[in-house]
Coordinates of C-alpha atoms in Angstrom, one line a residue:
X1 CA 0.0 0.0 0.0
X2 CA 1.5 3.4 -1.0
X3 CA 2.3 5.7 2.0
X4 CA 0.0 8.4 0.9
X5 CA -2.9 6.0 0.9
X6 CA -2.2 5.7 4.6
X7 CA -4.6 8.6 5.0
X8 CA -7.4 6.2 4.3
X9 CA -6.6 4.4 7.5
X10 CA -7.1 7.6 9.6
X11 CA -10.6 8.5 10.5
X12 CA -11.6 12.1 11.3
X13 CA -10.7 13.7 14.6
X14 CA -14.2 13.1 16.0
X15 CA -13.7 9.4 15.5
X16 CA -11.0 9.3 18.2
X17 CA -8.2 8.9 15.7
X18 CA -8.9 5.2 15.6
X19 CA -7.3 3.4 12.6
X20 CA -9.1 0.4 11.1
X21 CA -6.7 -2.4 10.5
X22 CA -4.4 -1.4 13.3
X23 CA -4.9 -3.5 16.4
X24 CA -3.4 -1.5 19.2
X25 CA -5.1 0.6 21.8
X26 CA -4.7 4.4 21.7
X27 CA -4.9 4.4 25.6
X28 CA -2.6 7.1 27.0
X29 CA -1.7 8.7 23.6
X30 CA -2.5 12.2 22.6
X31 CA -4.1 12.6 19.1
X32 CA -0.7 13.8 17.9
X33 CA 1.1 10.7 19.2
X34 CA -1.6 8.4 17.9
X35 CA -1.4 10.0 14.5
X36 CA 2.4 9.5 14.4
X37 CA 2.3 5.9 15.7
X38 CA -0.4 5.0 13.2
X39 CA 1.4 6.4 10.3
X40 CA 4.8 5.0 11.3
X41 CA 3.2 1.5 11.8
X42 CA 1.6 1.7 8.4
X43 CA 4.9 2.8 6.7
X44 CA 6.9 0.0 8.5
X45 CA 4.4 -2.5 7.1
X46 CA 4.9 -1.0 3.6
X47 CA 8.7 -1.2 4.2
X48 CA 8.4 -4.9 5.1
X49 CA 6.5 -5.6 1.9
X50 CA 9.0 -3.6 0.0
X51 CA 11.9 -5.7 1.3
X52 CA 10.0 -8.9 0.6
X53 CA 9.1 -7.8 -3.0
X54 CA 12.6 -6.8 -3.9
X55 CA 14.6 -9.5 -2.1
X56 CA 12.2 -12.3 -1.3
X57 CA 13.2 -11.9 2.4
X58 CA 10.5 -11.9 5.0
X59 CA 11.2 -9.5 7.9
X60 CA 9.6 -10.4 11.3
X61 CA 12.0 -8.6 13.6
X62 CA 12.1 -4.8 14.4
X63 CA 14.4 -2.8 16.7
X64 CA 12.9 0.4 18.0
X65 CA 15.7 2.7 19.1
X66 CA 14.8 5.3 21.7
X67 CA 11.5 3.6 22.3
X68 CA 10.5 5.9 25.3
X69 CA 7.2 4.7 26.7
X70 CA 6.8 2.1 24.0
X71 CA 3.8 3.3 22.1
X72 CA 5.3 2.6 18.7
X73 CA 6.9 -0.7 19.9
X74 CA 3.5 -1.9 21.1
X75 CA 1.8 -1.0 17.8
X76 CA 4.4 -2.7 15.7
X77 CA 4.1 -5.8 17.8
X78 CA 0.3 -6.1 18.1
X79 CA -0.6 -4.7 14.6
X80 CA 2.1 -6.3 12.5
X81 CA 2.6 -9.5 14.6
X82 CA 6.3 -8.7 14.6
X83 CA 9.0 -9.5 17.2
X84 CA 10.0 -6.1 18.5
X85 CA 13.0 -5.0 20.7
X86 CA 12.3 -1.7 22.4
X87 CA 15.5 0.0 23.4
X88 CA 15.8 3.1 25.6
X89 CA 18.5 4.6 27.8
X90 CA 16.1 5.4 30.7
X91 CA 15.3 2.6 33.1
X92 CA 12.2 4.5 34.2
X93 CA 10.8 4.8 30.7
X94 CA 11.5 1.1 30.1
X95 CA 9.7 0.1 33.3
X96 CA 6.7 2.3 32.5
X97 CA 6.5 1.0 28.9
X98 CA 6.7 -2.7 30.1
X99 CA 4.1 -2.1 32.8
X100 CA 1.7 -0.4 30.4
X101 CA 2.0 -3.1 27.8
X102 CA 1.3 -5.8 30.3
X103 CA -1.6 -4.0 31.8
X104 CA -3.1 -3.4 28.3
X105 CA -2.5 -7.0 27.3
X106 CA -4.0 -8.3 30.5
X107 CA -7.1 -6.1 30.1
X108 CA -7.5 -7.2 26.4
X109 CA -7.3 -10.9 27.5
X110 CA -9.9 -10.3 30.2
X111 CA -12.3 -8.7 27.7
X112 CA -11.9 -11.6 25.3
X113 CA -12.5 -14.2 28.1
X114 CA -15.6 -12.3 29.2
X115 CA -16.8 -12.3 25.6
X116 CA -16.5 -16.1 25.6
X117 CA -18.5 -16.4 28.8
X118 CA -15.5 -17.6 30.8
X119 CA -13.6 -16.0 33.7
X120 CA -9.9 -15.5 34.0
X121 CA -7.6 -14.2 36.7
X122 CA -6.1 -10.9 35.7
X123 CA -2.3 -10.7 35.8
X124 CA -0.6 -8.8 38.6
X125 CA 0.2 -5.4 37.0
X126 CA 3.1 -4.9 39.4
X127 CA 5.0 -7.9 38.0
X128 CA 7.0 -6.8 35.0
X129 CA 8.8 -9.1 32.6
X130 CA 11.3 -7.7 30.1
X131 CA 9.7 -9.8 27.4
X132 CA 6.0 -10.3 26.6
X133 CA 4.6 -12.5 23.9
X134 CA 1.5 -11.9 21.9
X135 CA -0.2 -13.9 19.2
X136 CA 2.2 -14.0 16.3
X137 CA 4.9 -11.7 17.8
X138 CA 6.7 -10.6 20.9
X139 CA 7.8 -7.4 22.6
X140 CA 11.0 -7.2 24.6
X141 CA 12.0 -4.1 26.6
X142 CA 15.6 -3.4 27.4
X143 CA 17.6 -0.6 29.0
X144 CA 21.0 -0.4 27.5
X145 CA 22.7 2.3 29.6
X146 CA 23.3 2.7 33.3
X147 CA 23.8 6.1 35.0
X148 CA 24.5 7.6 31.6
X149 CA 27.5 5.2 30.9
X150 CA 27.9 2.4 28.4
X151 CA 27.1 -1.0 29.7
X152 CA 26.1 -2.8 26.6
X153 CA 26.8 -2.6 22.9
X154 CA 24.0 -2.4 20.4
X155 CA 25.3 -5.3 18.4
X156 CA 25.5 -7.6 21.4
X157 CA 22.1 -6.5 22.7
X158 CA 20.4 -7.3 19.5
X159 CA 22.2 -10.7 19.3
X160 CA 21.2 -11.6 22.8
X161 CA 17.6 -10.6 22.1
X162 CA 17.5 -12.8 18.9
X163 CA 18.8 -15.8 20.8
X164 CA 15.8 -15.7 23.1
X165 CA 13.2 -14.2 20.6
X166 CA 10.1 -16.0 19.4
X167 CA 9.1 -19.6 19.9
X168 CA 11.5 -22.5 20.0
X169 CA 10.1 -23.7 16.7
X170 CA 10.9 -20.3 15.1
X171 CA 14.4 -20.3 16.5
X172 CA 15.1 -23.8 15.3
X173 CA 13.7 -23.0 11.8
X174 CA 16.0 -19.9 11.6
X175 CA 19.0 -22.0 12.7
X176 CA 18.2 -24.6 10.1
X177 CA 18.3 -22.0 7.4
X178 CA 21.8 -20.9 8.5
X179 CA 21.1 -17.3 7.3
X180 CA 21.4 -14.1 9.4
X181 CA 18.1 -12.8 10.6
X182 CA 16.9 -9.6 8.8
X183 CA 15.7 -6.8 11.0
X184 CA 14.3 -3.3 10.4
X185 CA 15.6 -0.4 12.5
X186 CA 13.1 2.3 13.5
X187 CA 13.3 5.4 15.5
X188 CA 10.4 7.8 16.0
X189 CA 11.9 11.2 16.9
X190 CA 15.5 10.3 17.5
X191 CA 16.7 13.4 19.4
X192 CA 19.7 15.5 18.4
X193 CA 22.8 13.5 17.4
X194 CA 21.0 10.2 17.8
X195 CA 19.9 10.1 14.2
X196 CA 23.4 10.4 12.6
X197 CA 24.8 8.1 15.2
X198 CA 22.3 5.4 14.3
X199 CA 23.4 5.6 10.7
X200 CA 27.1 5.6 11.6
X201 CA 26.6 2.4 13.6
X202 CA 24.7 0.9 10.7
X203 CA 27.5 1.7 8.3
X204 CA 30.0 0.2 10.6
X205 CA 27.9 -3.0 10.9
X206 CA 27.6 -3.2 7.1
X207 CA 31.3 -3.1 6.7
X208 CA 32.0 -5.7 9.4
X209 CA 30.4 -9.0 8.4
X210 CA 31.7 -10.6 11.5
X211 CA 30.8 -9.8 15.1
X212 CA 33.1 -9.4 18.0
X213 CA 35.9 -7.9 15.9
X214 CA 37.0 -5.8 18.8
X215 CA 37.6 -8.9 20.9
X216 CA 39.3 -10.9 18.1
X217 CA 36.5 -13.5 18.2
X218 CA 35.4 -13.5 14.6
X219 CA 32.1 -15.2 13.8
X220 CA 29.4 -14.5 11.3
X221 CA 26.9 -11.9 12.7
X222 CA 23.5 -13.6 13.2
X223 CA 21.6 -10.7 11.9
X224 CA 21.7 -7.8 9.4
X225 CA 19.7 -4.6 8.8
X226 CA 17.3 -5.1 5.9
X227 CA 15.8 -1.6 6.1
X228 CA 15.5 1.4 8.3
X229 CA 13.2 4.4 8.9
X230 CA 14.5 7.1 11.2
X231 CA 12.7 10.4 12.1
X232 CA 14.9 13.0 13.7
X233 CA 14.0 15.8 16.1
X234 CA 15.4 18.2 18.7
X235 CA 18.0 19.8 16.4
X236 CA 19.0 22.1 19.2
X237 CA 20.4 19.0 21.0
X238 CA 22.8 18.2 18.1
X239 CA 26.3 18.1 19.5
X240 CA 29.0 19.7 17.4
X241 CA 31.6 17.4 18.9
X242 CA 29.2 14.4 19.1
X243 CA 29.4 14.2 22.9
X244 CA 26.4 14.1 25.1
X245 CA 26.8 11.3 27.7
X246 CA 23.2 11.5 28.9
X247 CA 21.9 10.5 25.4
X248 CA 21.3 7.0 24.1
X249 CA 23.9 7.4 21.4
X250 CA 26.8 7.1 23.8
X251 CA 26.6 3.4 23.3
X252 CA 26.8 3.6 19.6
X253 CA 29.8 5.8 18.7
X254 CA 32.7 7.9 19.7
X255 CA 33.3 11.7 19.3
X256 CA 32.1 12.8 15.9
X257 CA 30.9 16.1 14.4
X258 CA 27.2 15.9 13.7
X259 CA 26.7 19.1 11.6
X260 CA 27.9 19.5 8.0
X261 CA 28.2 15.7 7.6
X262 CA 28.4 15.4 3.8
X263 CA 31.5 16.1 1.8
X264 CA 29.4 18.1 -0.7
X265 CA 28.1 20.5 2.0
X266 CA 31.6 20.9 3.5
X267 CA 33.0 21.7 0.0
X268 CA 30.2 24.2 -0.7
X269 CA 30.8 25.9 2.6
X270 CA 34.5 26.1 2.1
X271 CA 34.3 27.4 -1.5
X272 CA 31.3 29.8 -1.2
X273 CA 30.5 30.5 2.4
X274 CA 33.7 30.4 4.4
X275 CA 32.2 31.9 7.5
X276 CA 29.0 29.9 7.4
X277 CA 28.0 27.9 10.4
X278 CA 24.8 26.8 12.2
X279 CA 24.8 28.4 15.6
X280 CA 22.6 27.2 18.6
X281 CA 20.2 29.9 17.6
X282 CA 19.8 28.4 14.2
X283 CA 19.2 25.0 15.6
X284 CA 16.5 26.4 18.0
X285 CA 14.8 28.0 15.0
X286 CA 14.7 24.7 13.1
X287 CA 11.8 23.5 15.4
X288 CA 9.5 26.3 14.1
X289 CA 6.6 25.5 11.8
X290 CA 5.3 28.9 10.8
X291 CA 3.0 27.4 8.1
X292 CA 0.8 26.1 10.9
X293 CA 0.6 29.2 13.0
X294 CA -2.8 30.4 11.8
X295 CA -4.3 27.2 10.7
X296 CA -7.0 27.0 13.4
X297 CA -8.2 29.3 16.2
X298 CA -6.4 27.2 18.7
X299 CA -3.1 27.4 16.8
X300 CA -3.6 31.1 16.4
X301 CA -4.0 31.5 20.2
X302 CA -0.9 29.4 20.8
X303 CA 1.1 31.5 18.4
X304 CA -0.1 34.8 20.0
X305 CA 1.0 33.4 23.4
X306 CA 4.4 32.4 22.0
X307 CA 4.9 35.9 20.6
X308 CA 3.9 37.4 23.9
X309 CA 6.5 35.4 25.7
X310 CA 9.3 36.6 23.4
X311 CA 8.0 40.2 23.5
X312 CA 7.6 40.5 27.3
X313 CA 11.0 39.0 28.0
X314 CA 12.6 41.3 25.4
X315 CA 11.0 44.4 26.9
X316 CA 12.1 43.5 30.5
X317 CA 15.7 42.7 29.4
X318 CA 17.1 46.3 29.8
X319 CA 15.8 46.5 33.3
X320 CA 17.0 43.0 34.1
X321 CA 20.5 43.8 32.7
X322 CA 20.7 47.0 34.7
X323 CA 19.8 45.1 37.9
X324 CA 22.4 42.4 37.1
X325 CA 25.1 45.0 36.6
X326 CA 24.4 46.8 39.9
X327 CA 24.0 43.5 41.8
X328 CA 27.4 42.2 40.5
X329 CA 29.1 45.0 42.3
X330 CA 27.3 44.8 45.6
X331 CA 26.1 41.2 46.1
X332 CA 25.4 37.7 44.8
X333 CA 24.2 37.2 41.3
X334 CA 20.5 37.4 40.5
X335 CA 18.6 34.2 39.8
X336 CA 17.6 33.3 36.2
X337 CA 14.2 34.5 35.0
X338 CA 13.4 30.9 34.0
X339 CA 10.0 29.7 32.8
X340 CA 6.5 30.9 33.8
X341 CA 3.1 29.3 33.3
X342 CA 0.7 30.8 30.8
X343 CA -1.1 32.9 33.5
X344 CA 2.0 35.0 33.8
X345 CA 1.4 36.3 30.2
X346 CA -2.1 37.5 30.6
X347 CA -0.8 41.1 30.3
X348 CA 2.6 42.9 30.5
X349 CA 1.7 44.1 34.0
X350 CA 1.0 40.6 35.2
X351 CA 4.3 39.4 33.7
X352 CA 6.2 42.2 35.5
X353 CA 4.7 41.1 38.8
X354 CA 5.8 37.5 38.2
X355 CA 9.3 38.6 37.2
X356 CA 9.6 40.9 40.2
X357 CA 8.7 38.2 42.6
X358 CA 11.1 35.7 40.9
X359 CA 14.1 38.0 40.6
X360 CA 13.5 40.2 43.7
X361 CA 13.6 43.4 41.6
X362 CA 10.8 46.0 41.3
X363 CA 10.3 45.9 37.6
X364 CA 6.8 47.4 37.9
X365 CA 8.2 50.4 39.7
X366 CA 10.9 50.9 37.1
X367 CA 8.3 51.0 34.3
X368 CA 5.8 53.2 36.1
X369 CA 8.2 55.8 37.6
X370 CA 7.8 58.0 34.5
X371 CA 4.0 57.5 34.6
X372 CA 4.1 55.0 31.7
X373 CA 1.0 52.9 31.0
X374 CA 2.1 49.3 31.2
X375 CA -0.3 48.1 28.5
X376 CA 0.7 50.8 26.0
X377 CA 4.3 49.7 26.2
X378 CA 3.3 46.7 24.1
X379 CA 2.0 48.9 21.3
X380 CA 5.1 51.1 20.9
X381 CA 7.2 51.0 17.6
X382 CA 9.8 49.1 19.6
X383 CA 7.4 46.3 20.5
X384 CA 6.1 46.0 16.9
X385 CA 9.7 45.7 15.7
X386 CA 10.5 43.0 18.2
X387 CA 7.4 41.0 17.1
X388 CA 8.3 41.5 13.4
X389 CA 11.9 40.4 13.9
X390 CA 10.8 37.3 15.8
X391 CA 8.4 36.3 13.0
X392 CA 11.0 36.9 10.4
X393 CA 13.5 34.7 12.3
X394 CA 11.0 31.9 12.7
X395 CA 10.4 32.0 8.9
X396 CA 14.0 30.8 8.7
X397 CA 13.2 27.7 10.7
X398 CA 12.0 25.4 7.8
X399 CA 15.1 26.3 5.6
X400 CA 17.4 25.5 8.5
X401 CA 15.7 22.2 9.1
X402 CA 15.8 21.4 5.3
X403 CA 19.5 22.1 5.3
X404 CA 20.1 19.7 8.2
X405 CA 18.0 17.0 6.6
X406 CA 19.5 17.4 3.1
X407 CA 23.0 17.3 4.6
X408 CA 22.1 14.0 6.3
X409 CA 20.7 12.6 3.0
X410 CA 23.8 13.5 1.0
X411 CA 26.1 12.1 3.7
X412 CA 24.2 8.8 3.7
X413 CA 24.2 8.7 -0.2
X414 CA 28.0 9.3 -0.1
X415 CA 28.5 6.6 2.5
X416 CA 26.5 4.0 0.6
X417 CA 28.4 4.7 -2.6
X418 CA 31.7 4.2 -0.9
X419 CA 30.9 0.8 0.6
X420 CA 31.0 -2.7 -1.0
X421 CA 28.2 -4.8 0.3
X422 CA 26.3 -7.9 -1.0
X423 CA 23.1 -6.2 0.2
X424 CA 23.1 -2.8 -1.7
X425 CA 20.8 -0.1 -0.2
X426 CA 19.3 3.2 -1.3
X427 CA 18.1 6.1 0.7
X428 CA 15.1 8.5 0.4
X429 CA 13.2 11.1 2.4
X430 CA 9.6 10.4 3.1
X431 CA 7.0 12.8 4.4
X432 CA 5.4 10.7 7.1
X433 CA 3.3 12.9 9.2
X434 CA 0.8 15.8 8.9
X435 CA 2.1 19.0 10.4
X436 CA -1.4 20.1 10.8
X437 CA -1.8 17.8 13.9
X438 CA 1.3 19.3 15.4
X439 CA 3.7 16.7 14.0
X440 CA 6.4 19.3 13.2
X441 CA 9.2 16.8 12.7
X442 CA 7.6 14.9 9.9
X443 CA 10.4 13.7 7.6
X444 CA 11.7 10.2 7.8
X445 CA 15.0 9.0 6.4
X446 CA 14.5 5.6 4.9
X447 CA 17.0 3.0 3.9
X448 CA 15.7 0.3 1.6
X449 CA 17.1 -2.6 -0.4
X450 CA 18.1 -1.7 -3.9
X451 CA 17.7 -4.0 -6.8
X452 CA 17.8 -7.7 -6.2
X453 CA 19.6 -7.5 -2.9
X454 CA 20.6 -10.7 -1.1
X455 CA 22.3 -11.5 2.2
X456 CA 24.0 -14.8 3.0

């Protein structure tokens, strides 16, 4: 089924975003998350069929990297009847995901038993197994880091999972074939540097046919990546030196540069834009989706609130800087302004009261000592210029994100051209999600088998 026909699986919003044909419960998911999980599941199914059609290989195993609370993992398992490994760096997230899956599975079984007119004792929801089987598939939850440090390698983790995965009959059949197990890698919103790091590890694996090379124990790897679909996000978390020990990707690679990855982009920068670089401000802007600002009354209100936050903070900055300068000479530094809830932005006067209480400085008095009307301050030419400049900056967000994604695409194409592998792959960008339901990061990077690929 073509991706763009996936829209037919989605009912209108008043139908609770329930997708016919997808057999997982939307319990606990927002409409946005349900939309993303539904689309991603549908596309992974299409990718499995694509692999089968071009190679004759049937893929039944999926690895979800950065699985979080396991919504996508659960959908892939229950809807596609696949064996799924859900990996995350947070023990808490893994525990919550496993508990939710067991509770949902137990509730589903109880409903089925009641429908048959029989009774069953419900499983104890406090007992969590790292692996749960469902009809035709299984779901395994694993945490692969401890206290932010590497405790397991991705390659070994997947190998261990496969050795215990599925039924004994399935494992015996796989062993009899003597072929490596094909898997699909997925990641729904791989934050910051996790996206390029996943692909680096994948390229390393494709060049090393044998596992355990670091330990000098050469043996054929029992699995290979047949396809992948990775959706990135949080470009502001991209590490220029590739180091962020709190992130999942510490288990996958060493220090790398995660901006300007492709040789083509590096050459263009060197030859035409010598001083060009993407600063933290650029990366923050990449999250903006200005095309959706005025799409609905709700989005318009949210946009107005976002502009207020920028405007009010900009207007108070001169007073804040003055207070900081005077305090640095006489006493301890002032606390940061930090975040406020939406109530603080009801008006500029309300915001000044919140800021005054937080910082310990009379901002209201400073603004009213010359009999200024607080509400007219937001209608001055200066305020209008601030709003206009903010909007113009946000309009740069999509081009910045496009540059990041195209750089990744070119880098992957270059890497695939340079390698020699019996399972040739291609790469493409796919528009997976509808930004109209707040899925701002909607582009998937897809690796797929090219031609009559084979793996032995």
